[in-house]
Coordinates of C-alpha atoms in Angstrom, one line a residue:
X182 CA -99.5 -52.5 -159.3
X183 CA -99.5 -52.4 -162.9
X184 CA -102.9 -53.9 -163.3
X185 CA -104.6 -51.3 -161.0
X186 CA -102.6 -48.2 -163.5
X187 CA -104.1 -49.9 -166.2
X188 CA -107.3 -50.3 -164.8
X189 CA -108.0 -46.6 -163.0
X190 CA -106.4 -45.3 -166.3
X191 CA -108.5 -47.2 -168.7
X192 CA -111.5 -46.4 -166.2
X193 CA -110.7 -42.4 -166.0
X194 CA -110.4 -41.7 -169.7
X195 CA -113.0 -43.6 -170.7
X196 CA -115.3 -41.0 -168.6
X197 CA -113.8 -38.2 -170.3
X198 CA -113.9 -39.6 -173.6
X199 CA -117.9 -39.6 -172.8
X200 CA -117.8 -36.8 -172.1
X201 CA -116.4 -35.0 -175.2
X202 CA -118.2 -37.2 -176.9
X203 CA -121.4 -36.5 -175.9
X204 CA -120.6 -32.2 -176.2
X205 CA -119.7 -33.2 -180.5
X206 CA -121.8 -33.3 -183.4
X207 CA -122.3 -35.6 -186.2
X208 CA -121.8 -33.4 -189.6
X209 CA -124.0 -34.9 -193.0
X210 CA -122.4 -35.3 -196.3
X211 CA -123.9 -34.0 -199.6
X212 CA -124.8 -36.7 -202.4
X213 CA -124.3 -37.0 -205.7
X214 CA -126.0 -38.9 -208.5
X215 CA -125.0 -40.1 -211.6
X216 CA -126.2 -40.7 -215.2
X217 CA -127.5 -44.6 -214.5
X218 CA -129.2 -43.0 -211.0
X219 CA -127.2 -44.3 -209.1
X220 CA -126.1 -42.7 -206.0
X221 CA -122.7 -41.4 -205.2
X222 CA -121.2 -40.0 -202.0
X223 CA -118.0 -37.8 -202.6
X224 CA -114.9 -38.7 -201.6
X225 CA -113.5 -37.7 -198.2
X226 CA -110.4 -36.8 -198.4
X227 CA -108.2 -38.2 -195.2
X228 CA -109.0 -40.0 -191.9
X229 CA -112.3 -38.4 -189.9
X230 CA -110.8 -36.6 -187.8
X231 CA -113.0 -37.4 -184.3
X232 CA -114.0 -41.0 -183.5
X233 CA -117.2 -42.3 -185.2
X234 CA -119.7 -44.5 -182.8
X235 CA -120.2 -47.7 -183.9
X236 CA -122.6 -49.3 -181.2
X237 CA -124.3 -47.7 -178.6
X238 CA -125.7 -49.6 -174.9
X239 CA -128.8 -47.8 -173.7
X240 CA -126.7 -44.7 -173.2
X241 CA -123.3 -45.1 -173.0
X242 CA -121.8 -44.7 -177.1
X243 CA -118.8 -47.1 -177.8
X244 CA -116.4 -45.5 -180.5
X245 CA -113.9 -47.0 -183.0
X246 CA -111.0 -45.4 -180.9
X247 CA -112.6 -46.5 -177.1
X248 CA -112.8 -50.2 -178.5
X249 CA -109.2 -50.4 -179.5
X250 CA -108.2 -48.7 -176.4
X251 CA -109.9 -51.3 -174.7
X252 CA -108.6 -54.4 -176.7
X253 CA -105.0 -52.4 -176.2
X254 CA -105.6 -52.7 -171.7
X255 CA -107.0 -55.8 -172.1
X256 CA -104.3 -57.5 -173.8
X257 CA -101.7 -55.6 -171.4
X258 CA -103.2 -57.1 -168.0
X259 CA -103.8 -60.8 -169.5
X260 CA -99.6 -59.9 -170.5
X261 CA -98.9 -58.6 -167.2
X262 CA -101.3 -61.8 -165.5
X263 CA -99.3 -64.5 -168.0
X264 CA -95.8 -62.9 -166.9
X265 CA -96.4 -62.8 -163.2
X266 CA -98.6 -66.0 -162.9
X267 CA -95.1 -68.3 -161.7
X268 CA -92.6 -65.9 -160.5
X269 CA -89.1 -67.5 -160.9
X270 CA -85.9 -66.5 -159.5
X271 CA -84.3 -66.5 -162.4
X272 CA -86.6 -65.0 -165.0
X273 CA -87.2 -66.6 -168.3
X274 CA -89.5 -66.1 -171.2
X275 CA -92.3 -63.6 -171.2
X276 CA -91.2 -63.0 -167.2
X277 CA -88.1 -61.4 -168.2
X278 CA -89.3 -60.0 -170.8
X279 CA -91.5 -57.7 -168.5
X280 CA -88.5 -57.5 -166.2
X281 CA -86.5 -56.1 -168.8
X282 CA -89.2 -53.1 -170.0
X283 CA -89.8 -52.7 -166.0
X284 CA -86.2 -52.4 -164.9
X285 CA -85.2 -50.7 -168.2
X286 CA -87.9 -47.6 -167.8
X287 CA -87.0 -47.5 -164.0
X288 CA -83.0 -47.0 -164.8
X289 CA -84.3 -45.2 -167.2
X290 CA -86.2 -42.7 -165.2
X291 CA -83.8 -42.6 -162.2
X292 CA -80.9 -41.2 -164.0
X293 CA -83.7 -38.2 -165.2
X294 CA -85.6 -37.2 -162.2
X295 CA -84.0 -39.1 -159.3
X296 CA -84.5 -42.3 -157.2
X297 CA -86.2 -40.8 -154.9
X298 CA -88.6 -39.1 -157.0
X299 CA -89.1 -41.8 -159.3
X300 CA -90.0 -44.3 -156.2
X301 CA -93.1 -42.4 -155.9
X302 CA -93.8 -41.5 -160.0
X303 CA -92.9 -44.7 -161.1
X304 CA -96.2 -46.9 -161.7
X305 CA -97.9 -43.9 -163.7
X306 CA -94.7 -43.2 -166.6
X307 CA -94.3 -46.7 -166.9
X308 CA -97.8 -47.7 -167.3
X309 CA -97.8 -44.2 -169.4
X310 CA -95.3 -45.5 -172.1
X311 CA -96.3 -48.8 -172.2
X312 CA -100.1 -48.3 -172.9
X313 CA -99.1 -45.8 -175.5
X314 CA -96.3 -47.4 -176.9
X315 CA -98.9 -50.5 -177.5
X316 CA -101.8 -48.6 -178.7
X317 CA -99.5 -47.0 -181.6
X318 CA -98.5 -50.0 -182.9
X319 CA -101.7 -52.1 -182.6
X320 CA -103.1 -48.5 -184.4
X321 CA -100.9 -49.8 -187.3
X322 CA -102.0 -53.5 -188.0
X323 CA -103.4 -54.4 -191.6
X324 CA -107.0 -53.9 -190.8
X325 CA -107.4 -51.1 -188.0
X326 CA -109.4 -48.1 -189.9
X327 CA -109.6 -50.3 -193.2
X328 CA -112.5 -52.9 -191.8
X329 CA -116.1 -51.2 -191.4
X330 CA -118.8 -50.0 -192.4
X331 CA -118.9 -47.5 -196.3
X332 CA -120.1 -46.5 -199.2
X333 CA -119.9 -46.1 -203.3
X334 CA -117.7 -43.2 -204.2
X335 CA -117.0 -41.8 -207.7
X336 CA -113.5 -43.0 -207.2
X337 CA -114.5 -46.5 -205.5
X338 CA -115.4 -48.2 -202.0
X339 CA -114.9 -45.7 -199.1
X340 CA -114.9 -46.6 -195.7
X341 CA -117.1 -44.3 -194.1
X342 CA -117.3 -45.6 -190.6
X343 CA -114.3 -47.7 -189.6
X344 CA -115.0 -50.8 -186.9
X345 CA -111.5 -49.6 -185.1
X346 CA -109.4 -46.7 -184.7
X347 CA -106.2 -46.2 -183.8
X348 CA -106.8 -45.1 -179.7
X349 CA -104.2 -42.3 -180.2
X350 CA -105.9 -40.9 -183.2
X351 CA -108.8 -39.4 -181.3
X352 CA -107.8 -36.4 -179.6
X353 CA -110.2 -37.3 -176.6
X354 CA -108.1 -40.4 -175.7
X355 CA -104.8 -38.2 -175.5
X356 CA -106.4 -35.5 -173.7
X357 CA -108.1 -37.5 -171.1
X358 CA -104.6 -39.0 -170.8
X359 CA -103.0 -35.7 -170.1
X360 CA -105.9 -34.5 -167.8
X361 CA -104.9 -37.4 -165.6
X362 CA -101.8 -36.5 -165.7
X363 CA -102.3 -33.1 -164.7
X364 CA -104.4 -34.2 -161.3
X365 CA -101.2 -37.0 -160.7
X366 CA -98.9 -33.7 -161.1
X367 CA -101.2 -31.7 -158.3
X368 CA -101.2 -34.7 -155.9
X369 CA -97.2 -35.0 -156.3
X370 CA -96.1 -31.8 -156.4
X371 CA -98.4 -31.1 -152.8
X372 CA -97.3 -34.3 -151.6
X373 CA -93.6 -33.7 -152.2
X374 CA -93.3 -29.8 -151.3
X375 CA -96.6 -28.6 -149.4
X376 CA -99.0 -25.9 -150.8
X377 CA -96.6 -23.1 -149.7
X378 CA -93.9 -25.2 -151.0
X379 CA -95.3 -24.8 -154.4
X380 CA -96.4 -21.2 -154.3
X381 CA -93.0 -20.5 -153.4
X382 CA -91.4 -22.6 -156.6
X383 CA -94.1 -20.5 -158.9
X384 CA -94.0 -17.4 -157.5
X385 CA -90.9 -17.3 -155.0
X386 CA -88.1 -15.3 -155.5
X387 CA -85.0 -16.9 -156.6
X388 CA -81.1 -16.0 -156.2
X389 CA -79.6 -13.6 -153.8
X390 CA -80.3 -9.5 -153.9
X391 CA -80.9 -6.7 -151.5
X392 CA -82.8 -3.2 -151.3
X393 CA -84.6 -1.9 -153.7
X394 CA -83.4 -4.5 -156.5
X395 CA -84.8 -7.3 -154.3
X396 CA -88.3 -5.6 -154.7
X397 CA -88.0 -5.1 -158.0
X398 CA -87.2 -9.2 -158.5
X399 CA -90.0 -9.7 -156.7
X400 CA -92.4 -8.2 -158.7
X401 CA -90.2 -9.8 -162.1
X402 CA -90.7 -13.1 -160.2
X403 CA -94.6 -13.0 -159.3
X404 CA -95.1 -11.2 -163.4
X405 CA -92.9 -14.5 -164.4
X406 CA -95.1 -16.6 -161.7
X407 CA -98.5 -15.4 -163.6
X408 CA -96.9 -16.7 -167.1
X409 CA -96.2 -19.9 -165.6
X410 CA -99.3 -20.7 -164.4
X411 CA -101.3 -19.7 -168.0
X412 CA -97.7 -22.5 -169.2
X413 CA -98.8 -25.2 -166.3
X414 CA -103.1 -24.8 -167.7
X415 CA -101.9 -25.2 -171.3
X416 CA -100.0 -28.4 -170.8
X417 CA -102.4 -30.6 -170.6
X418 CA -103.4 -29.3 -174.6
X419 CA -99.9 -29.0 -175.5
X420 CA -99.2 -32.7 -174.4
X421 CA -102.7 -34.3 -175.9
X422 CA -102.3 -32.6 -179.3
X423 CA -98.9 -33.0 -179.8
X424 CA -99.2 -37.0 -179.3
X425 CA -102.5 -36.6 -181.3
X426 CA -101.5 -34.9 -184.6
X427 CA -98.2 -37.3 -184.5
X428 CA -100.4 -40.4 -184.7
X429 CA -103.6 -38.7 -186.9
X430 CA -100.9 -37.2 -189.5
X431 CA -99.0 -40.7 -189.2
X432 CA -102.4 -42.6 -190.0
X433 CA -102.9 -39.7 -193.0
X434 CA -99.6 -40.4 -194.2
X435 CA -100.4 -44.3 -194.5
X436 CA -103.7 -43.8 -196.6
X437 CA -102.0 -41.4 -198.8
X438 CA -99.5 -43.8 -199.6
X439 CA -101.6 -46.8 -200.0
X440 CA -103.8 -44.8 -202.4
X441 CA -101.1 -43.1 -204.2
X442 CA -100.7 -45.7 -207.0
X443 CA -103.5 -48.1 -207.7
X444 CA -102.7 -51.9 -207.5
X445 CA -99.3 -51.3 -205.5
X446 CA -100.4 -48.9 -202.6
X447 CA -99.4 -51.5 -200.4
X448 CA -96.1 -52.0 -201.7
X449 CA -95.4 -47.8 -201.6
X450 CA -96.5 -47.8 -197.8
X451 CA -94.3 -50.6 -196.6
X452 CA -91.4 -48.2 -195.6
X453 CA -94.0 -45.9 -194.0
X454 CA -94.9 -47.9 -191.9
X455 CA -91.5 -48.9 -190.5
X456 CA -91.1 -45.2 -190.3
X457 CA -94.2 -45.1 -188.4
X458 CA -93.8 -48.2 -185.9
X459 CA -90.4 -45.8 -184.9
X460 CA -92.8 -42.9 -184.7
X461 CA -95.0 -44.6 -182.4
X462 CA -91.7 -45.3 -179.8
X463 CA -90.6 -42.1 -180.1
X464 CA -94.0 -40.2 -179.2
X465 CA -94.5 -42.8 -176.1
X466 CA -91.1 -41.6 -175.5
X467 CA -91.5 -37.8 -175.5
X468 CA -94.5 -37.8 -173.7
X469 CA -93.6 -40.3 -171.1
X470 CA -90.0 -37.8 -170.9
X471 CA -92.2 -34.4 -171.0
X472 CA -94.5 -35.6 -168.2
X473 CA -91.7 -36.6 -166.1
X474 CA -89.9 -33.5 -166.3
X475 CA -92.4 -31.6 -165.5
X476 CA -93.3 -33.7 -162.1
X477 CA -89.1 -32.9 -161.4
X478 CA -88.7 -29.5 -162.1
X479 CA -91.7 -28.8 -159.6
X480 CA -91.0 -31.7 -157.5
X481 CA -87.4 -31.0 -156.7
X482 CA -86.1 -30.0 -153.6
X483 CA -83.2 -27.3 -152.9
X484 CA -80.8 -29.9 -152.0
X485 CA -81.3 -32.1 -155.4
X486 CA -81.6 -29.4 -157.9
X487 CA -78.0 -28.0 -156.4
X488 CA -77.1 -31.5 -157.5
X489 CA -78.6 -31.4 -160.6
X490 CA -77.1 -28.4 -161.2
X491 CA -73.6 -28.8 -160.3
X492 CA -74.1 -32.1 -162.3

């Protein structure tokens, strides 16, 4: 079930990244020349912030970020295939390894949103954190963003176009992530409570009043109804740009550092980047934890948010 997530998600955002893609611009750079003639680009200052394509097949662009992504699901379902290929009862090796992450994110889940919920949410939040938890930290091996293609600067080599990116970098990849999301949401929350069901949780009225106080929740309610809607829209830019500027200011962060003092940049960034590989847990975390709150708290029924409640 794993492989298919992987597959229809690595399918799905891929489209999407096209498709942003294809609506930017490339921007020029002025040059500069210097006494001997030779010529100079300046300096950029920071990571580019969009994804540069390096190759293109007749008319489908590949990007530094959409190969990475790919190397990222490819490596996950030849995992997932080498874990799974001789099932044993008792798990050993990279079998229970995958065991453990599976039955750890399942516990996991079911003590946030339910069993019952989580039954049906399951294979997209797992395959959700994992995929992002493995892009971040393949985003931080010597050689992603510092291996391309460049040019002389007035303060040295600069790599201009970068063979790989970190997948999370490029705000398409997060964004297509959250748009697919937001469809899984609308197929859930129908599936679980109807299209009344849901009107009712948006705009419904909520407690117990009478007479002309009950109208007047009613309007409060349907005002408060609006609002959420306009909230429900924006989460899917909320969700891709907060996982974005994490991981663009993280990969920032790293350059600084390794630029900061000449000849031992490397030796500065080391703690960064332990700081970073817990960055990159924590943001698969939070956005494997928002998503799934947000499928419960539209998801949930009368009987199990009075249990959630009284718990």
């Amino acid at each position: 079930m794993l492989l298919l997530c992987f597959a229809a998600l690595l399918i799905l955002t891929t489209r999407i990244m096209l498709a942003a893609d294809a609506a930017s611009q490339r921007g020029t750079a002025n040059v500069q020349q210097t006494a001997s003639g030779q010529v100079l680009e300046p300096e950029a200052h920071g990571i580019s912030q969009k994804a540069i394509e390096v190759a293109r097949l007749r008319n489908f662009p590949i990007t530094n970020s959409m190969i990475l992504s790919w190397v990222v699901a490819l490596g996950l379902i030849l995992f997932a295939q080498l874990a799974t290929r001789n099932m044993q009862q008792v798990p050993s090796g990279a079998q229970n390894f995958l065991e453990w992450i599976v039955e750890g994110l399942h516990n996991f889940l079911a003590g946030i949103i339910g069993p019952h919920l989580v039954d049906r949410t399951f294979w997209f939040f797992a395959t959700i954190f994992i995929f992002i938890l493995s892009a971040n930290w393949m985003g931080l091996i010597p050689g992603i963003g510092s291996i391309g293609w460049g040019h002389q600067t007035s303060h040295g080599f600069k790599i201009a176009q970068p063979l790989l990116r970190g997948s999370n970098a490029d705000v398409n990849m997060t964004f297509a992530m959250a748009l697919v999301y937001f469809a899984c949401w609308l197929v859930w929350a129908f599936r679980e409570i109807g299209v009344r069901g849901v009107f009712k949780e948006i705009f419904g009225l909520k407690g117990e009043s009478a007479g002309a106080l009950k109208v007047l929740m009613a309007v409060v309610f349907f005002i408060a109804g609006c609002l959420e809607v306009v909230s429900i829209l924006f989460r899917p830019i909320s969700l891709s740009f907060r996982l974005y500027g994490n991981v663009y200011a993280g990969e920032n962060l790293l350059e600084a550092m390794s630029l900061l003092v000449p000849g031992f940049g490397w030796l500065i960034a080391i703690p960064f980047y332990f700081m970073e590989v817990l960055m990159g847990l924590v943001q698969a975390l939070v956005f494997m934890l928002l998503t799934a709150v947000f499928t419960m708290l539209i998801c949930q029924h009368d009987g199990e948010a009075q249990e959630a409640a009284h718990a």
